[in-house]
Tab-separated table of C-alpha atoms in Angstrom:
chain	number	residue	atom	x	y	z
S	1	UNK	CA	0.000	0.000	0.000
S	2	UNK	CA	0.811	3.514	-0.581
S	3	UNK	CA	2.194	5.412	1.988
S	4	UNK	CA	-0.654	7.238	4.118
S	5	UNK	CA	-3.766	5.120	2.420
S	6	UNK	CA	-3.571	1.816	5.010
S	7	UNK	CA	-6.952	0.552	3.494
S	8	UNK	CA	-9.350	2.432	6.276
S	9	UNK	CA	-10.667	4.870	3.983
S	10	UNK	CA	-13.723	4.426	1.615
S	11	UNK	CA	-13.733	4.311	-2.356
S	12	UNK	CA	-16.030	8.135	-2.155
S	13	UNK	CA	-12.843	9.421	0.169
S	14	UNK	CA	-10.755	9.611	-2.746
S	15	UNK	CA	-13.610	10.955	-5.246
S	16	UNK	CA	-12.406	13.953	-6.549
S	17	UNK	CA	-15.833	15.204	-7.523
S	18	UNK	CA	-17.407	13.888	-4.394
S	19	UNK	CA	-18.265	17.753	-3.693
S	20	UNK	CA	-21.013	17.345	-6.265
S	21	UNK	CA	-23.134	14.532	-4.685
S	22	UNK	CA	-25.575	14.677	-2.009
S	23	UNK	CA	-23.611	12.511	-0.111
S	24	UNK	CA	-20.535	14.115	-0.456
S	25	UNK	CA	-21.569	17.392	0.662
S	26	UNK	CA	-22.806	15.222	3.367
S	27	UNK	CA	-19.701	14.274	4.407
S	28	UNK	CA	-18.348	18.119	4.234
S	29	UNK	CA	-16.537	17.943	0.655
S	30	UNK	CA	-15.651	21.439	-0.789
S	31	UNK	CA	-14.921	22.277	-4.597
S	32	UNK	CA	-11.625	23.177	-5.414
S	33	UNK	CA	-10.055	26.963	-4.100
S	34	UNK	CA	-11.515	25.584	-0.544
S	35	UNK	CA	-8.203	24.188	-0.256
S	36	UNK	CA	-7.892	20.847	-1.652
S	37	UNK	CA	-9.776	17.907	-3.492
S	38	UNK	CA	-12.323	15.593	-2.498
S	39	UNK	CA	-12.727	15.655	1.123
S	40	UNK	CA	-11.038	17.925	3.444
S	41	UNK	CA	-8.042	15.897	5.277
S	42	UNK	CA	-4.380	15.627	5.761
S	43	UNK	CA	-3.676	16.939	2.190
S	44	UNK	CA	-3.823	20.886	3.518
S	45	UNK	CA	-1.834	20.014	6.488
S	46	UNK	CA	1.661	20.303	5.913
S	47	UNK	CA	3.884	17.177	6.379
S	48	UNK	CA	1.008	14.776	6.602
S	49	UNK	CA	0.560	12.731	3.273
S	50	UNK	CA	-2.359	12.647	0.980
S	51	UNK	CA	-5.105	10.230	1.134
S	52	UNK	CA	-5.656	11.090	-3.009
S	53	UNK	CA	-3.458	11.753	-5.716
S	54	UNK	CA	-6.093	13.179	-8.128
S	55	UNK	CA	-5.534	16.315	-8.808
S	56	UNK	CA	-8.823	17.091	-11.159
S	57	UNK	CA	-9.615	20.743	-11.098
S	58	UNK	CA	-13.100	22.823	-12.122
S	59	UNK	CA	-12.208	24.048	-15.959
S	60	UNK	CA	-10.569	27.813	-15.693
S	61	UNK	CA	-9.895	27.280	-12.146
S	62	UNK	CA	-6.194	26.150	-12.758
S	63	UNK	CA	-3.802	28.633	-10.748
S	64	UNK	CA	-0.144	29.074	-11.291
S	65	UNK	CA	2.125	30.607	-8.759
S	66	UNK	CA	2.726	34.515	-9.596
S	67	UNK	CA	0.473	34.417	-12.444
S	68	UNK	CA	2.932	32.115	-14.332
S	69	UNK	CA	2.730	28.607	-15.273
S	70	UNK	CA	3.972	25.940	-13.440
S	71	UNK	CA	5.502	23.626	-15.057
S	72	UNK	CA	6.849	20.834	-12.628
S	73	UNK	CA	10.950	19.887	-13.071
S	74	UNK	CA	10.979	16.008	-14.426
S	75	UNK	CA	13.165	14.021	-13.049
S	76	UNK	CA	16.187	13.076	-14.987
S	77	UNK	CA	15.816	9.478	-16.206
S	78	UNK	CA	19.051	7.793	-17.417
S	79	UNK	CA	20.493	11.054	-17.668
S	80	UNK	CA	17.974	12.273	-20.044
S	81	UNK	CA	17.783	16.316	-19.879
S	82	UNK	CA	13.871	17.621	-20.267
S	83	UNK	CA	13.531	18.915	-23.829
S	84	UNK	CA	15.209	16.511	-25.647
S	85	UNK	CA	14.210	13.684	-27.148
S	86	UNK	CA	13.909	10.579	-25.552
S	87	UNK	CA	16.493	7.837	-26.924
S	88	UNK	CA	13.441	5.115	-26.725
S	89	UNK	CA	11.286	6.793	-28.962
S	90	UNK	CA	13.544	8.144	-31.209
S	91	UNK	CA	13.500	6.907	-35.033
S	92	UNK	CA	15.250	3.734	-35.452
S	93	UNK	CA	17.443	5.824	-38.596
S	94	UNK	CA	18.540	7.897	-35.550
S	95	UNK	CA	20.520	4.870	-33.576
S	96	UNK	CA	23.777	4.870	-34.069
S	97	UNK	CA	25.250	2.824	-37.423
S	98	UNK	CA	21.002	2.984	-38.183
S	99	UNK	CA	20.438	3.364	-41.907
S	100	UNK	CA	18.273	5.903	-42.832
S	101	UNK	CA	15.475	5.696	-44.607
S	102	UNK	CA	15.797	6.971	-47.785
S	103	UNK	CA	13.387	8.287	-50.158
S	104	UNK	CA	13.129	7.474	-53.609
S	105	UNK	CA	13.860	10.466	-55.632
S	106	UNK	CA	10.992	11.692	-57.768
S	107	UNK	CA	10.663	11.546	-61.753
S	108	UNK	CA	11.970	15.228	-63.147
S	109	UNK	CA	9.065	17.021	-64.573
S	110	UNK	CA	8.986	18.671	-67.415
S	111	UNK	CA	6.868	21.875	-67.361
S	112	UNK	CA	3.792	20.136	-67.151
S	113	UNK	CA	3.762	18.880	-70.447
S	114	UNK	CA	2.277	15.712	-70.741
S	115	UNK	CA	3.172	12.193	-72.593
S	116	UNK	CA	4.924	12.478	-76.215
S	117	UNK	CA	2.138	11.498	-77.872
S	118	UNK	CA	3.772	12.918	-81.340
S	119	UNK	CA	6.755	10.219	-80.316
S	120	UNK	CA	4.518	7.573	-79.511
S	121	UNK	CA	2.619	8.210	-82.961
S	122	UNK	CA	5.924	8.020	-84.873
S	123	UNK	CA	6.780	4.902	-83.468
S	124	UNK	CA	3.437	3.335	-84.242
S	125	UNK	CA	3.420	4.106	-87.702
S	126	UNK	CA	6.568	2.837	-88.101
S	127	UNK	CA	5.561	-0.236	-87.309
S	128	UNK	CA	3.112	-0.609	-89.404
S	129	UNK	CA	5.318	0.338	-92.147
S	130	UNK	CA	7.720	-2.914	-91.246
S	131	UNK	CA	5.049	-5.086	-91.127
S	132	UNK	CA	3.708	-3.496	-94.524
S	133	UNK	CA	6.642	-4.197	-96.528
S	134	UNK	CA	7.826	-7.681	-94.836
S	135	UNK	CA	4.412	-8.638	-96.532
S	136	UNK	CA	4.468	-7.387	-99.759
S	137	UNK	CA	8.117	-9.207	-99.573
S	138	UNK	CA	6.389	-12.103	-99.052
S	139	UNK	CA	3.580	-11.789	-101.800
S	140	UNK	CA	6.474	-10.903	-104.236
S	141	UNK	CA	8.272	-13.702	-103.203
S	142	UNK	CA	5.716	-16.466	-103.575
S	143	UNK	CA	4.541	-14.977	-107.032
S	144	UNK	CA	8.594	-15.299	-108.333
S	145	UNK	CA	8.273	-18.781	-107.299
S	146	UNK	CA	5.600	-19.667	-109.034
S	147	UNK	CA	6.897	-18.053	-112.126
S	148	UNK	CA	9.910	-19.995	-112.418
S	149	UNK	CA	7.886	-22.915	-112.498
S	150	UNK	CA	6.238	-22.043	-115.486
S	151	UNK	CA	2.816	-22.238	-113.854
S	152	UNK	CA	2.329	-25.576	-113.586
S	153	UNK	CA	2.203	-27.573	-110.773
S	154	UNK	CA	5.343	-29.548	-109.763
S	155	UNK	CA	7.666	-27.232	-112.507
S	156	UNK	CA	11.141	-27.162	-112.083
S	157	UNK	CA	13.170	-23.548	-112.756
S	158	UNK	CA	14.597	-23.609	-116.144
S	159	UNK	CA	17.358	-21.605	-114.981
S	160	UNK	CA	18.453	-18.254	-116.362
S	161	UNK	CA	17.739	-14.505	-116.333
S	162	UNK	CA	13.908	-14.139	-117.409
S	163	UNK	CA	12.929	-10.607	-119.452
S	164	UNK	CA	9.278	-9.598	-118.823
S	165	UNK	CA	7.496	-7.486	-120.676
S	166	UNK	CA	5.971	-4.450	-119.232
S	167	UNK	CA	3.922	-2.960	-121.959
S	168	UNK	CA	1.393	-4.953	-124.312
S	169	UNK	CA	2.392	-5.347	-127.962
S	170	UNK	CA	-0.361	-3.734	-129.916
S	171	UNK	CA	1.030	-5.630	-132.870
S	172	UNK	CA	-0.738	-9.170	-133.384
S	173	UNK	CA	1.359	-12.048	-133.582
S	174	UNK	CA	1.280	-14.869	-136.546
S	175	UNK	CA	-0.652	-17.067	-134.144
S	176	UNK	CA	-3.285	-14.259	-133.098
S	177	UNK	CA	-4.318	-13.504	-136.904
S	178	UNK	CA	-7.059	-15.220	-138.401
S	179	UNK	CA	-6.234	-17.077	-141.951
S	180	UNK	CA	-8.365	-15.550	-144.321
S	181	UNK	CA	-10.739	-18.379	-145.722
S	182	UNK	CA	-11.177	-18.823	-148.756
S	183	UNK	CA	-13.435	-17.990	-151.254
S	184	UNK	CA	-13.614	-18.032	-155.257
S	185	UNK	CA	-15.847	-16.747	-158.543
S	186	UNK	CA	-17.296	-19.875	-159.787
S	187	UNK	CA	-16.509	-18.526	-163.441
S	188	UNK	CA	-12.311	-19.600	-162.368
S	189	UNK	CA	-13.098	-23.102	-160.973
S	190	UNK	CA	-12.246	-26.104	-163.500
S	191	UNK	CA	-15.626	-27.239	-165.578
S	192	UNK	CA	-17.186	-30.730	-166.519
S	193	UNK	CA	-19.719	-31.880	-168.599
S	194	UNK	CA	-21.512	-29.020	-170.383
S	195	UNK	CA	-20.494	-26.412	-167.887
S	196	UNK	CA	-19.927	-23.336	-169.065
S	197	UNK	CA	-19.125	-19.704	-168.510
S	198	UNK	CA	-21.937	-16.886	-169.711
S	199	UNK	CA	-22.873	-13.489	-168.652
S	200	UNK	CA	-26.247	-12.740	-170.304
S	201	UNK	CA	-28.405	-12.777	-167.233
S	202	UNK	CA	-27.221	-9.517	-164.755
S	203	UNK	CA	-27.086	-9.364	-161.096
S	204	UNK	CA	-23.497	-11.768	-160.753
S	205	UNK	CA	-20.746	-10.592	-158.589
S	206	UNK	CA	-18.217	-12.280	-160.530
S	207	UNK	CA	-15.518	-10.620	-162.425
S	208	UNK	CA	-16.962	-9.042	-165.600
S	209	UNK	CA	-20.752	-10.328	-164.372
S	210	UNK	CA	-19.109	-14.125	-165.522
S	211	UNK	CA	-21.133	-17.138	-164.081
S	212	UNK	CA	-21.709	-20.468	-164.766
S	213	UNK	CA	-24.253	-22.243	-167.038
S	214	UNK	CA	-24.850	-25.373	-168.677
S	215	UNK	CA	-25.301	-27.279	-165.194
S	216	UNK	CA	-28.888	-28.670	-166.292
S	217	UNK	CA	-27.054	-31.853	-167.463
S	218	UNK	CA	-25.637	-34.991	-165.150
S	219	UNK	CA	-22.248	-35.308	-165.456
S	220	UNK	CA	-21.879	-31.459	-165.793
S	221	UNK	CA	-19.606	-30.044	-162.548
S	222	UNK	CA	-17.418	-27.535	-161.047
S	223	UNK	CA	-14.393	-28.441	-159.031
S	224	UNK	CA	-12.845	-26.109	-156.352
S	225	UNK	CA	-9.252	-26.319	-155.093
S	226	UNK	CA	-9.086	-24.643	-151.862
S	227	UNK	CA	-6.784	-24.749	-148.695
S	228	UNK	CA	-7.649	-24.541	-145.089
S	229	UNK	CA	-5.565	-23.830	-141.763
S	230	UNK	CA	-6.619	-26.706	-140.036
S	231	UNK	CA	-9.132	-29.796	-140.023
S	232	UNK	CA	-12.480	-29.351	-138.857
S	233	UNK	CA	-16.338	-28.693	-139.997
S	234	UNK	CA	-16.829	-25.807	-142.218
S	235	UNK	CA	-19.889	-24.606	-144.144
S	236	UNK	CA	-19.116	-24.047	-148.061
S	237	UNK	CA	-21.277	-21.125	-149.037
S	238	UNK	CA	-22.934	-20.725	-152.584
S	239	UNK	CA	-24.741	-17.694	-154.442
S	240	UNK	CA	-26.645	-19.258	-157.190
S	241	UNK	CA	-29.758	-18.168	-159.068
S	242	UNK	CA	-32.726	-20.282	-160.255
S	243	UNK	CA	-36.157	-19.863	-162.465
S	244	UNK	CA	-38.564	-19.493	-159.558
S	245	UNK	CA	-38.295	-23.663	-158.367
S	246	UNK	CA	-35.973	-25.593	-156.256
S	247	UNK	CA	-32.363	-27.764	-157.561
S	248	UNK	CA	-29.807	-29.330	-155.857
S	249	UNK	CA	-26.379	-30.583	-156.182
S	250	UNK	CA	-24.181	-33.919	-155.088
S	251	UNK	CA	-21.379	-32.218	-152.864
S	252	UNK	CA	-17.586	-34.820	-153.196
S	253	UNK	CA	-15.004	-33.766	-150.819
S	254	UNK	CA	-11.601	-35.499	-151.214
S	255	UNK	CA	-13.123	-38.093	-154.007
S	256	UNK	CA	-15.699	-38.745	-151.390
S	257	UNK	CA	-19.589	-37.525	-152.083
S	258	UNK	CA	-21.796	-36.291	-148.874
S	259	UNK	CA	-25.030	-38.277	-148.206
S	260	UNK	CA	-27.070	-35.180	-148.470
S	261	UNK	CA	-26.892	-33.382	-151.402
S	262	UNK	CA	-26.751	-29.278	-151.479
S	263	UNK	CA	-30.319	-28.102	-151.136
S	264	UNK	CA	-30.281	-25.051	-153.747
S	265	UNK	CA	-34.139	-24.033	-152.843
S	266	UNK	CA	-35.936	-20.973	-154.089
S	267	UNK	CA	-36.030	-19.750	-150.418
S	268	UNK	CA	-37.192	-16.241	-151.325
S	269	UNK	CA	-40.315	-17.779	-152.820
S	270	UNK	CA	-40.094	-16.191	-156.072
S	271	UNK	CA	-42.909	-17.090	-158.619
S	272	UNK	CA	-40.698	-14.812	-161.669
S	273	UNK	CA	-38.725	-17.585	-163.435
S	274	UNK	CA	-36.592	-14.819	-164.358
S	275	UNK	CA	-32.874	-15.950	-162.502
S	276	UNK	CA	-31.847	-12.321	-162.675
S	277	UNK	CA	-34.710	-11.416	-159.685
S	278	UNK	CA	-33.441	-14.692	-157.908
S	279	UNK	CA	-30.350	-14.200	-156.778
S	280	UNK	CA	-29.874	-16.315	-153.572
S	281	UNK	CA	-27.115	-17.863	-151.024
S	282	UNK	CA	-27.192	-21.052	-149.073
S	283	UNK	CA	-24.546	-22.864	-147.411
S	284	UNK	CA	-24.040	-27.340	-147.067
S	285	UNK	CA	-21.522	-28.606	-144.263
S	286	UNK	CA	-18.171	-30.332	-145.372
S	287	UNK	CA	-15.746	-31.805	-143.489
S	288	UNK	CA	-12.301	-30.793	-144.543
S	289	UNK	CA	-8.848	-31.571	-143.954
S	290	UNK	CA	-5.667	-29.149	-142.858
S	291	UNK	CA	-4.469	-28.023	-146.250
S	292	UNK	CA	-5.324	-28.884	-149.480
S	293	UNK	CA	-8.808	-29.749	-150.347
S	294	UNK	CA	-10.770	-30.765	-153.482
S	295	UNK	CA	-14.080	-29.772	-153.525
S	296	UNK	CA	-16.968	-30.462	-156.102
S	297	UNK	CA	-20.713	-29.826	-157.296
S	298	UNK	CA	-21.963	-31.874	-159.956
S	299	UNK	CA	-25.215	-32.508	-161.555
S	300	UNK	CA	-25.306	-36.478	-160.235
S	301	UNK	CA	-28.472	-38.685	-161.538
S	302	UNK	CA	-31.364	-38.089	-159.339
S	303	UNK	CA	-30.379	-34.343	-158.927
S	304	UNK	CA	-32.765	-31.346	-159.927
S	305	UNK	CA	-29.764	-29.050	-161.684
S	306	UNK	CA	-31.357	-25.872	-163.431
S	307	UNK	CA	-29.262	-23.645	-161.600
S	308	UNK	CA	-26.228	-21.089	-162.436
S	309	UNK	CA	-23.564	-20.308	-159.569
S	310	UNK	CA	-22.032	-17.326	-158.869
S	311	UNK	CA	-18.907	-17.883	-156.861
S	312	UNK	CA	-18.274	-20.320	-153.717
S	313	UNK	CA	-16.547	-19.392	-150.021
S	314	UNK	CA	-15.634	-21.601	-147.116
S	315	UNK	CA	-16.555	-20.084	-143.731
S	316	UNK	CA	-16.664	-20.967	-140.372
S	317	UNK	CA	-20.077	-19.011	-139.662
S	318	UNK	CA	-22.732	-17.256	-141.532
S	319	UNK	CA	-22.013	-14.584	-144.191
């Protein structure tokens, strides 16, 4: 126990506010400036210990000696000197071989400018400029590889510098031109029978209004030598003229006659049996060969011949 409190006393004795209760006043407790705290006692009498150690005072009644504060001496702990700072709660940096902390210095500023955006921007389009051209390497390098192999699939470089041209030719080339095909007056063409050349009735085409006559006979012909490019189908064309009523022909190609014979018909239905106002064209199929051909019309038994020609053509379409 504390020196002066040996237990006798009651938990109120030592209430510093026990001057406000009923009870306290009771008991003859006095606010503070009476002289003391809590209830009157030993603590005015000099030399005669307190029963309390609260020292609670009414607010604005503190009072300092000669109107100046009084501000109690501390007592000198490990040699510690009031005012300065106390080893134990000083700042761990502060102990002796301590590190300090140290602060990580801050990012210079520039002016308050912000990001370089116009940098950033460069950078980006640049790239996209890389990636631009590795492709188009790319493209150009598949497309030379496929032209060295001519192509085709599985082609093997032929080796060699290769020259390409960069502007069209506007000049055709021997393989681009058509061959003209061919076509002839009837009044040059070698004659049979009692074929023959006249040029009494007008309207022919021929050279010198020539045709030929005389065909109203069996055995009479005309035979055509004539040249193609290459083999194939062709249509051998025919202006002819008759006296308002149909004919025909036997077509032979290379010694050998077509089944049909050339159907020379009065297609414009004339009824003047005058051949100069029928004037007419019709065409039969033949198959030729690539080169030289031998064609001929001839008035065969069974044929209907009154007819004149004018000149023949071999075509690949209509006229």
């Amino acid at each position: 126990m504390a020196a002066g409190n040996d237990g006798a006393n009651t938990p109120e004795d030592d209430d510093p506010f026990g001057y406000l209760y009923a009870d306290g006043q009771a008991a003859g407790a006095q606010p503070p400036g009476a002289g003391g705290y809590g209830y009157p006692g030993p603590a005015a009498q000099p030399g005669v210990p307190r029963t309390s150690y609260n020292q609670v005072r009414t607010v604005g009644e503190r009072q300092y000696g000669g109107g100046q504060p009084h501000v109690p001496q501390q007592q000198n702990y490990g040699g510690q000197q009031y005012g300065q700072a106390n080893p134990q709660y000083a700042a761990p940096e502060t102990y002796p071989g301590g590190e300090r902390t140290r602060q990580a210095p801050l990012p210079p500023q520039r002016g308050g400018r912000g990001p370089n955006t116009k940098g950033l921007l460069i950078g980006a389009i640049a790239v996209v400029a890389v990636v631009v051209i590795g492709i188009t390497a790319a493209v150009i390098s598949n497309n030379g590889d496929e032209n060295t192999d001519g192509g085709k699939a599985g082609g093997k470089p032929t080796g060699g510098s290769t020259q390409v041209q960069e502007t069209p030719s506007t000049k055709p080339s021997a393989d681009d031109t058509p061959a003209a095909l061919p076509q002839q007056d009837a009044a040059t063409l070698k004659l049979g029978g009692t074929a023959a050349l006249d040029k009494q009735i007008k309207g022919a085409e021929g050279t010198d209004g020539l045709y030929v006559a005389g065909f109203n006979s069996v055995g009479s012909s005309v035979t055509w030598q004539t040249e193609v490019p290459e083999a194939g189908t062709y249509r051998m064309y025919v202006r002819y003229a008759i006296p308002a009523k149909d004919a025909n022909a036997t077509v032979t190609v290379n010694g050998k006659a077509n089944t049909n014979p050339m159907n020379l018909k009065n297609f414009i239905g004339s009824s003047d049996p005058n051949p100069e106002k029928n004037w007419q064209t019709t065409w039969s199929q033949v198959s030729l060969e690539k080169g030289q051909n031998t064609i001929m019309l001839s008035c065969a038994a069974g044929n209907q011949c009154d007819v004149i020609f004018d000149w023949v053509k071999i075509s690949k379409g209509e006229i």
